[in-house]
CSV table of C-alpha atoms in Angstrom, one decimal:
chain,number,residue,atom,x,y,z
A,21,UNK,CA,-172.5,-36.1,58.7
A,22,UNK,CA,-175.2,-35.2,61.2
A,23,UNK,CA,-175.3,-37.0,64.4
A,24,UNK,CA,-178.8,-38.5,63.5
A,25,UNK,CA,-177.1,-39.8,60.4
A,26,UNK,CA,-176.0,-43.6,60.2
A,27,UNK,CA,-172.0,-44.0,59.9
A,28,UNK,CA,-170.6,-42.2,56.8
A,29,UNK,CA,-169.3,-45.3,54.6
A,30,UNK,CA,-173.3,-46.7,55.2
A,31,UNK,CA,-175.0,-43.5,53.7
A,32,UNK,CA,-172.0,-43.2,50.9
A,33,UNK,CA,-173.1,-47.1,50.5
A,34,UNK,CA,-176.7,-45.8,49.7
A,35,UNK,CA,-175.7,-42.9,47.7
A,36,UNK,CA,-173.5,-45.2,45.6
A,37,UNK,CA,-175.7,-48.0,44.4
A,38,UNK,CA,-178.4,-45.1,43.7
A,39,UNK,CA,-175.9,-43.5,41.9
A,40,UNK,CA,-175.1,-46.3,39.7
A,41,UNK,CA,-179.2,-47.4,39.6
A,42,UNK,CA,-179.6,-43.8,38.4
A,43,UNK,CA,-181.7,-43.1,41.5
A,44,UNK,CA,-180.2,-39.8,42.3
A,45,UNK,CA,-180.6,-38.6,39.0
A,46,UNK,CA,-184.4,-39.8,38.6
A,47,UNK,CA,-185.3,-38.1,42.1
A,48,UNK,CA,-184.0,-34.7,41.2
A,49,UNK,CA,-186.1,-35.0,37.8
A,50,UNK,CA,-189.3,-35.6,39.6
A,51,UNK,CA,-188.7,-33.1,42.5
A,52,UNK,CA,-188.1,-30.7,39.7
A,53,UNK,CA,-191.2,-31.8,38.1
A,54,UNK,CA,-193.8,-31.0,41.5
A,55,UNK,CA,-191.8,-27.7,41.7
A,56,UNK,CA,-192.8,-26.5,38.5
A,57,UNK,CA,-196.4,-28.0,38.5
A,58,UNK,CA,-196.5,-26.2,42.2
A,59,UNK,CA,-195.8,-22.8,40.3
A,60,UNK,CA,-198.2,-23.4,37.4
A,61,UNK,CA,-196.3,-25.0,34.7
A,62,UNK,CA,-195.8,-27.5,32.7
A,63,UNK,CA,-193.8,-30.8,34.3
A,64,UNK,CA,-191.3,-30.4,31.2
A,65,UNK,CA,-189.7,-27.0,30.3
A,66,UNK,CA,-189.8,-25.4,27.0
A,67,UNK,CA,-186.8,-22.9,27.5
A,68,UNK,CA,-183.9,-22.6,29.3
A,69,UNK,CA,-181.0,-20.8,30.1
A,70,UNK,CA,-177.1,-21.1,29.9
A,71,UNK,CA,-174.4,-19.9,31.7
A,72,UNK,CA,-171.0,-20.8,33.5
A,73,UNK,CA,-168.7,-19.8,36.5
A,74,UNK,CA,-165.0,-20.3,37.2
A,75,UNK,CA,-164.3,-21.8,40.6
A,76,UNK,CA,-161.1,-21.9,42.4
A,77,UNK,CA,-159.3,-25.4,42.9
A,78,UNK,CA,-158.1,-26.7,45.8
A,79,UNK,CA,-154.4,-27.7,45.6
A,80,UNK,CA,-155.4,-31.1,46.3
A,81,UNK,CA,-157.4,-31.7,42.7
A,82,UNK,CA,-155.4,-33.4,39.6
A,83,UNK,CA,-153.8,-30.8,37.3
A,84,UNK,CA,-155.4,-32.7,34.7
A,85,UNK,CA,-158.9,-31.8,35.6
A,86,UNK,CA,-158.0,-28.5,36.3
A,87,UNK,CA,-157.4,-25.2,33.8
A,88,UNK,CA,-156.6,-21.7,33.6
A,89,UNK,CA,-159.5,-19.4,32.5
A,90,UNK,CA,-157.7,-16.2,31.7
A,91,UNK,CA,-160.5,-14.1,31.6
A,92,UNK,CA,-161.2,-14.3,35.3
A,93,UNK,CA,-157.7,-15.4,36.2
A,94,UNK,CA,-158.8,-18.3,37.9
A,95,UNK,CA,-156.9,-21.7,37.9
A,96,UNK,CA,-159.6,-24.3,38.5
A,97,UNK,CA,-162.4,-25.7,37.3
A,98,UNK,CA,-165.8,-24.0,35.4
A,99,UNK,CA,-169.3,-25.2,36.1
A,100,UNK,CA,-171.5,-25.3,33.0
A,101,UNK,CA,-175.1,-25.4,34.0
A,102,UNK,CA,-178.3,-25.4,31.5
A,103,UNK,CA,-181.5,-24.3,33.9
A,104,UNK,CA,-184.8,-24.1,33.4
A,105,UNK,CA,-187.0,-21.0,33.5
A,106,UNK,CA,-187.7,-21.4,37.4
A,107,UNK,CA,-183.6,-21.7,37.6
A,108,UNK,CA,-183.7,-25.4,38.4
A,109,UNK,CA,-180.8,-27.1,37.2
A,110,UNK,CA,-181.5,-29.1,33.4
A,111,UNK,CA,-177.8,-30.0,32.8
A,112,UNK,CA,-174.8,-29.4,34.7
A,113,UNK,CA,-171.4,-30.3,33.2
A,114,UNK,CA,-167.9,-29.8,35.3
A,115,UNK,CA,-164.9,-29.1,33.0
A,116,UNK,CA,-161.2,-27.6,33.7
A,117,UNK,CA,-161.4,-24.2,33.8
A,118,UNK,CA,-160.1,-23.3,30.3
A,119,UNK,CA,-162.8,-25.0,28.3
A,120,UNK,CA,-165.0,-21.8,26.9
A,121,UNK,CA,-168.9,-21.8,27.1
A,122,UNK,CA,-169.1,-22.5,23.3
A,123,UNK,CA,-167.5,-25.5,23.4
A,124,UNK,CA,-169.3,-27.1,26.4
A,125,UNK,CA,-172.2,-25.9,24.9
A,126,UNK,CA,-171.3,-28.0,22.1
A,127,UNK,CA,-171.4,-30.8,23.9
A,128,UNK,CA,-174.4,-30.0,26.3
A,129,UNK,CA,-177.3,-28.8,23.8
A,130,UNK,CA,-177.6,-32.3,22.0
A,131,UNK,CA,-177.9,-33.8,25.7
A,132,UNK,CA,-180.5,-31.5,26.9
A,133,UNK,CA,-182.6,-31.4,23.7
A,134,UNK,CA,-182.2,-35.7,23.8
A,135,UNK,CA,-183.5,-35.4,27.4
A,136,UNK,CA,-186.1,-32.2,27.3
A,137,UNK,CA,-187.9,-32.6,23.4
A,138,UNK,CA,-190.4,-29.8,24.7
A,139,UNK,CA,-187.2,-27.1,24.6
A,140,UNK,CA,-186.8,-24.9,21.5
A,141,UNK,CA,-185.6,-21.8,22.9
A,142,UNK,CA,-182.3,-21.3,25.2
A,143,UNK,CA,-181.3,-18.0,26.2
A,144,UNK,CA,-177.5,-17.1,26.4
A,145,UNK,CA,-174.9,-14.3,27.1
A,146,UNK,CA,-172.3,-13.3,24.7
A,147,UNK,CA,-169.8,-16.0,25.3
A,148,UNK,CA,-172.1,-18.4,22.9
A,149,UNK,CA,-172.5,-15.8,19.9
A,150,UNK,CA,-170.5,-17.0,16.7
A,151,UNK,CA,-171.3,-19.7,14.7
A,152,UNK,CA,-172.7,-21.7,17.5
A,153,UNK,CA,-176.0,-20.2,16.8
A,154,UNK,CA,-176.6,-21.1,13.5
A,155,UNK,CA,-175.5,-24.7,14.5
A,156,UNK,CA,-177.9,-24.8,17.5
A,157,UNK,CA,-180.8,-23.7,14.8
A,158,UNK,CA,-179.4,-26.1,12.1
A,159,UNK,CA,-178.3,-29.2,13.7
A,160,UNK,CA,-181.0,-29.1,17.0
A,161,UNK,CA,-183.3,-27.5,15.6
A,162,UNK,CA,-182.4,-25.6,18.7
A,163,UNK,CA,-182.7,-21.2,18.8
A,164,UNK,CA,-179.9,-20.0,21.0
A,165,UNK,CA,-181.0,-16.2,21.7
A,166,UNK,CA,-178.3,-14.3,22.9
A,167,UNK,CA,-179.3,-11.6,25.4
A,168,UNK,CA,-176.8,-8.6,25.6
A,169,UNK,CA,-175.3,-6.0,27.6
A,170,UNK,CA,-175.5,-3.2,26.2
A,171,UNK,CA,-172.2,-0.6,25.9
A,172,UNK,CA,-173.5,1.8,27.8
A,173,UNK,CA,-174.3,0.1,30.7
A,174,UNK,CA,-172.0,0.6,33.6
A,175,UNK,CA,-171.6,-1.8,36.8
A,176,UNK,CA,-174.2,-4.4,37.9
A,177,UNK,CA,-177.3,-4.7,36.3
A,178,UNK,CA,-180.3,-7.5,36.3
A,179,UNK,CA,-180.6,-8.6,32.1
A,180,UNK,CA,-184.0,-10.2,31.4
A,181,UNK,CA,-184.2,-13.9,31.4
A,182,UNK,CA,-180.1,-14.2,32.4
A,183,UNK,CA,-180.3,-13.4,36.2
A,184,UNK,CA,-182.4,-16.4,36.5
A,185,UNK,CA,-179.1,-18.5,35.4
A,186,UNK,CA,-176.8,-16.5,37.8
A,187,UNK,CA,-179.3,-16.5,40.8
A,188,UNK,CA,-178.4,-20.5,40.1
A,189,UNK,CA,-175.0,-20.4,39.9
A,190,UNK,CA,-175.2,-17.9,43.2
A,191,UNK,CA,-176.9,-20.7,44.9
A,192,UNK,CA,-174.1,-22.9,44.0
A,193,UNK,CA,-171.6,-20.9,45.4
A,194,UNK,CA,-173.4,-20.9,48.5
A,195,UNK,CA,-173.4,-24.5,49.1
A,196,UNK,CA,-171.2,-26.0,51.7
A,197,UNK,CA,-167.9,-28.3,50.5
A,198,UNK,CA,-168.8,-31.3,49.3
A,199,UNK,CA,-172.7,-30.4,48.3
């Protein structure tokens, strides 16, 4: 904690009963609110974007919350993150490692299309292609537009709408332990 910062079990305290008065939650939503109407938008979003990353686990976190993603080879967990056109994070879900983008998507497109009604159009890699799609456009009344790499396309390059997603997940990488 930072020296001009009360003890530690009085600001987790505070961060605990916001937590649980949903505090936390309701000051991000408004921050990201004054962002967007700072850049000219609308408070609410009308599209967003999805993506995940596979993080390493410390030996010290529960097998049971932890997974092998055999893509990456990584043992650990996978952040599943929903963001807005700006990048600002719209839903964030932690699973173990081995859960695959479809089927957190699953489970995150009803949440953000209860939370966000303006939202009709999420843009996606290939990991959510498949029948997930046509259940996003029948059940949501959600399109999920996947945006492609295309074959011949060799070593990093910037795909429209998608690097705004990874420039998130790149900031979330950056952050310190325990952010």
């Amino acid at each position: 904690m930072p020296v001009d910062f009360p003890a530690w079990d009085r600001v987790y305290a505070f961060f605990r009963r916001w937590r649980k008065q949903g505090l936390a939650g309701e000051l991000h939503d408004r921050l990201r609110g004054r962002v967007r109407t700072a850049q000219g938008r609308d408070r609410e979003p009308s599209a967003g974007i999805i993506d995940s990353q596979s993080v390493k686990a410390a030996a010290s976190v529960p097998a049971v919350s932890r997974g092998y993603d055999g893509g990456k080879k990584i043992n650990g967990r996978r952040r599943h993150v929903i963001t807005g056109s700006l990048g600002l994070l719209l839903t964030v879900w932690v699973t173990a490692a081995n859960v695959t983008d479809r089927q957190a998507a699953r489970a995150m497109l009803p949440v953000l299309r209860t939370r966000f009604r303006k939202i009709t159009l999420v843009w996606a890699d290939g990991g959510y292609t498949g029948c997930l799609v046509a259940w996003a456009k029948e059940k949501l009344q959600l399109t999920l537009q996947i945006v492609k790499r295309s074959d011949d396309m060799t070593g990093f390059v910037v795909l429209p709408r998608r690097w705004v997603v990874e420039r998130s997940l790149g900031w979330l990488a950056l952050a310190p332990p325990g952010a």
